[in-house]
Amino acid sequence: MSNHADFEWIFIDASHVRAYQHAAGIKDQSITKSIGRNSSKIHLAVDANGNPIEFIIGDGTTHDVKVLPDLIDCLSLEETEMLCADKGCDSELLREKIENTQTKANIPKKCNSKSSNKHMDWYLYKIRHLIENAFARLKHFRGIATRYDKLKQNYANSVALACIFIWLPL
């Protein structure tokens, strides 16, 4: 998939996925019970064209900032100028991890932060709709929008297959 990806900008985000009641029951399969129901999260990275390049399946209650460093480790950032994320990823440790790879972090500071958003490229931040569109395309697949698989590996394989279908028309 990554042979024709445009790595100039990379966008990262996560999306909740409800898990079907019969999918739960086995420990350590990235399904957690929250106030609503059982859920998982897809942590996704897309290229500058909005095509998925990497993902991680996580449980539904762990905050994105704890999982995204693992996603960044999976990415090859040699060609990447800027990595964009939303306010939920506002963490100095995450920024340092991104900047250690010679890539700029385009993550807005939260409103309670003492520093300003002078570092932000707001034009590029508005293009974040590419990752939201990628999640919308992924969730067109019924087995992705609701997790029916008990095993994390089976669900990850389904997500990978859906990503391949997204890449096929190219």
PDB file of N, CA and C in Angstrom, residues 10 12 65 68 72 82-96 98-99 104-110 115-122 124-125 128:
ATOM      1  N   ILE A  10       1.014  13.645   7.158  1.00  0.00           N
ATOM      2  CA  ILE A  10       0.334  12.480   7.718  1.00  0.00           C
ATOM      3  C   ILE A  10      -0.649  12.987   8.768  1.00  0.00           C
ATOM      4  N   ILE A  12      -3.294  11.764  11.873  1.00  0.00           N
ATOM      5  CA  ILE A  12      -3.607  10.659  12.776  1.00  0.00           C
ATOM      6  C   ILE A  12      -4.821  11.014  13.621  1.00  0.00           C
ATOM      7  N   VAL A  65      -3.623   9.564  23.518  1.00  0.00           N
ATOM      8  CA  VAL A  65      -2.231   9.970  23.746  1.00  0.00           C
ATOM      9  C   VAL A  65      -1.375   8.791  24.199  1.00  0.00           C
ATOM     10  N   LEU A  68      -1.091   6.528  20.572  1.00  0.00           N
ATOM     11  CA  LEU A  68      -0.519   7.138  19.364  1.00  0.00           C
ATOM     12  C   LEU A  68       1.004   7.059  19.272  1.00  0.00           C
ATOM     13  N   ILE A  72       2.964   5.996  15.889  1.00  0.00           N
ATOM     14  CA  ILE A  72       4.059   6.780  15.296  1.00  0.00           C
ATOM     15  C   ILE A  72       5.293   5.904  15.093  1.00  0.00           C
ATOM     16  N   MET A  82       5.118  17.186   7.960  1.00  0.00           N
ATOM     17  CA  MET A  82       4.271  17.538   9.083  1.00  0.00           C
ATOM     18  C   MET A  82       3.312  16.410   9.417  1.00  0.00           C
ATOM     19  N   LEU A  83       3.128  16.170  10.726  1.00  0.00           N
ATOM     20  CA  LEU A  83       2.175  15.198  11.211  1.00  0.00           C
ATOM     21  C   LEU A  83       1.087  15.965  11.954  1.00  0.00           C
ATOM     22  N   CYS A  84      -0.163  15.789  11.548  1.00  0.00           N
ATOM     23  CA  CYS A  84      -1.284  16.557  12.098  1.00  0.00           C
ATOM     24  C   CYS A  84      -2.172  15.668  12.961  1.00  0.00           C
ATOM     25  N   ALA A  85      -2.649  16.241  14.047  1.00  0.00           N
ATOM     26  CA  ALA A  85      -3.597  15.565  14.929  1.00  0.00           C
ATOM     27  C   ALA A  85      -4.500  16.621  15.559  1.00  0.00           C
ATOM     28  N   ASP A  86      -5.546  16.171  16.250  1.00  0.00           N
ATOM     29  CA  ASP A  86      -6.472  17.118  16.861  1.00  0.00           C
ATOM     30  C   ASP A  86      -6.054  17.460  18.292  1.00  0.00           C
ATOM     31  N   LYS A  87      -6.854  18.285  18.972  1.00  0.00           N
ATOM     32  CA  LYS A  87      -6.533  18.744  20.329  1.00  0.00           C
ATOM     33  C   LYS A  87      -6.449  17.614  21.339  1.00  0.00           C
ATOM     34  N   GLY A  88      -7.153  16.526  21.074  1.00  0.00           N
ATOM     35  CA  GLY A  88      -7.115  15.398  21.986  1.00  0.00           C
ATOM     36  C   GLY A  88      -5.726  14.779  22.097  1.00  0.00           C
ATOM     37  N   CYS A  89      -4.855  15.087  21.152  1.00  0.00           N
ATOM     38  CA  CYS A  89      -3.494  14.547  21.140  1.00  0.00           C
ATOM     39  C   CYS A  89      -2.482  15.556  21.678  1.00  0.00           C
ATOM     40  N   ASP A  90      -2.954  16.606  22.326  1.00  0.00           N
ATOM     41  CA  ASP A  90      -2.076  17.642  22.857  1.00  0.00           C
ATOM     42  C   ASP A  90      -1.286  17.091  24.038  1.00  0.00           C
ATOM     43  N   SER A  91      -0.041  16.740  23.791  1.00  0.00           N
ATOM     44  CA  SER A  91       0.845  16.200  24.811  1.00  0.00           C
ATOM     45  C   SER A  91       2.284  16.555  24.429  1.00  0.00           C
ATOM     46  N   GLU A  92       3.025  17.061  25.387  1.00  0.00           N
ATOM     47  CA  GLU A  92       4.415  17.425  25.107  1.00  0.00           C
ATOM     48  C   GLU A  92       5.255  16.192  24.781  1.00  0.00           C
ATOM     49  N   LEU A  93       4.981  15.084  25.437  1.00  0.00           N
ATOM     50  CA  LEU A  93       5.731  13.852  25.131  1.00  0.00           C
ATOM     51  C   LEU A  93       5.489  13.397  23.693  1.00  0.00           C
ATOM     52  N   LEU A  94       4.250  13.516  23.234  1.00  0.00           N
ATOM     53  CA  LEU A  94       3.937  13.135  21.861  1.00  0.00           C
ATOM     54  C   LEU A  94       4.597  14.085  20.870  1.00  0.00           C
ATOM     55  N   ARG A  95       4.568  15.390  21.181  1.00  0.00           N
ATOM     56  CA  ARG A  95       5.237  16.366  20.312  1.00  0.00           C
ATOM     57  C   ARG A  95       6.734  16.075  20.209  1.00  0.00           C
ATOM     58  N   GLU A  96       7.364  15.784  21.334  1.00  0.00           N
ATOM     59  CA  GLU A  96       8.799  15.486  21.334  1.00  0.00           C
ATOM     60  C   GLU A  96       9.097  14.231  20.510  1.00  0.00           C
ATOM     61  N   ILE A  98       7.422  13.107  17.988  1.00  0.00           N
ATOM     62  CA  ILE A  98       7.273  13.453  16.570  1.00  0.00           C
ATOM     63  C   ILE A  98       8.466  14.271  16.103  1.00  0.00           C
ATOM     64  N   GLU A  99       8.860  15.263  16.879  1.00  0.00           N
ATOM     65  CA  GLU A  99       9.943  16.157  16.465  1.00  0.00           C
ATOM     66  C   GLU A  99      11.305  15.486  16.505  1.00  0.00           C
ATOM     67  N   LYS A 104       7.605  18.019  11.808  1.00  0.00           N
ATOM     68  CA  LYS A 104       6.895  19.025  12.594  1.00  0.00           C
ATOM     69  C   LYS A 104       5.569  18.456  13.079  1.00  0.00           C
ATOM     70  N   ALA A 105       5.210  18.814  14.307  1.00  0.00           N
ATOM     71  CA  ALA A 105       3.927  18.389  14.878  1.00  0.00           C
ATOM     72  C   ALA A 105       2.931  19.537  14.733  1.00  0.00           C
ATOM     73  N   ASN A 106       1.846  19.309  14.044  1.00  0.00           N
ATOM     74  CA  ASN A 106       0.803  20.313  13.844  1.00  0.00           C
ATOM     75  C   ASN A 106      -0.396  19.918  14.708  1.00  0.00           C
ATOM     76  N   ILE A 107      -0.238  20.110  16.015  1.00  0.00           N
ATOM     77  CA  ILE A 107      -1.256  19.743  16.992  1.00  0.00           C
ATOM     78  C   ILE A 107      -1.613  20.990  17.792  1.00  0.00           C
ATOM     79  N   PRO A 108      -2.873  21.435  17.763  1.00  0.00           N
ATOM     80  CA  PRO A 108      -3.225  22.634  18.514  1.00  0.00           C
ATOM     81  C   PRO A 108      -3.173  22.389  20.017  1.00  0.00           C
ATOM     82  N   LYS A 109      -2.824  23.424  20.736  1.00  0.00           N
ATOM     83  CA  LYS A 109      -2.796  23.359  22.207  1.00  0.00           C
ATOM     84  C   LYS A 109      -4.224  23.466  22.726  1.00  0.00           C
ATOM     85  N   LYS A 110      -4.472  22.854  23.858  1.00  0.00           N
ATOM     86  CA  LYS A 110      -5.789  22.963  24.479  1.00  0.00           C
ATOM     87  C   LYS A 110      -5.980  24.373  25.025  1.00  0.00           C
ATOM     88  N   SER A 115       0.718  28.116  26.769  1.00  0.00           N
ATOM     89  CA  SER A 115       1.402  28.555  25.552  1.00  0.00           C
ATOM     90  C   SER A 115       0.385  28.780  24.436  1.00  0.00           C
ATOM     91  N   SER A 116       0.832  29.475  23.414  1.00  0.00           N
ATOM     92  CA  SER A 116      -0.075  29.851  22.324  1.00  0.00           C
ATOM     93  C   SER A 116      -0.004  28.844  21.179  1.00  0.00           C
ATOM     94  N   ASN A 117      -0.816  29.102  20.171  1.00  0.00           N
ATOM     95  CA  ASN A 117      -0.860  28.249  18.984  1.00  0.00           C
ATOM     96  C   ASN A 117      -0.140  28.899  17.810  1.00  0.00           C
ATOM     97  N   LYS A 118       0.932  29.618  18.051  1.00  0.00           N
ATOM     98  CA  LYS A 118       1.663  30.286  16.967  1.00  0.00           C
ATOM     99  C   LYS A 118       2.322  29.298  16.022  1.00  0.00           C
ATOM    100  N   HIS A 119       2.594  28.100  16.504  1.00  0.00           N
ATOM    101  CA  HIS A 119       3.259  27.086  15.687  1.00  0.00           C
ATOM    102  C   HIS A 119       2.326  26.443  14.675  1.00  0.00           C
ATOM    103  N   MET A 120       1.032  26.681  14.783  1.00  0.00           N
ATOM    104  CA  MET A 120       0.033  25.969  13.985  1.00  0.00           C
ATOM    105  C   MET A 120      -0.039  26.442  12.536  1.00  0.00           C
ATOM    106  N   ASP A 121      -0.183  25.494  11.647  1.00  0.00           N
ATOM    107  CA  ASP A 121      -0.507  25.760  10.254  1.00  0.00           C
ATOM    108  C   ASP A 121      -2.003  25.461  10.123  1.00  0.00           C
ATOM    109  N   TRP A 122      -2.825  26.496  10.252  1.00  0.00           N
ATOM    110  CA  TRP A 122      -4.272  26.313  10.306  1.00  0.00           C
ATOM    111  C   TRP A 122      -4.845  25.843   8.975  1.00  0.00           C
ATOM    112  N   LEU A 124      -3.421  23.682   6.971  1.00  0.00           N
ATOM    113  CA  LEU A 124      -3.204  22.236   6.974  1.00  0.00           C
ATOM    114  C   LEU A 124      -4.127  21.549   7.988  1.00  0.00           C
ATOM    115  N   TYR A 125      -4.393  22.225   9.090  1.00  0.00           N
ATOM    116  CA  TYR A 125      -5.278  21.643  10.098  1.00  0.00           C
ATOM    117  C   TYR A 125      -6.696  21.475   9.549  1.00  0.00           C
ATOM    118  N   ARG A 128      -7.653  18.247   7.850  1.00  0.00           N
ATOM    119  CA  ARG A 128      -7.843  17.053   8.679  1.00  0.00           C
ATOM    120  C   ARG A 128      -9.121  16.291   8.332  1.00  0.00           C
TER     121      ARG A 128
END
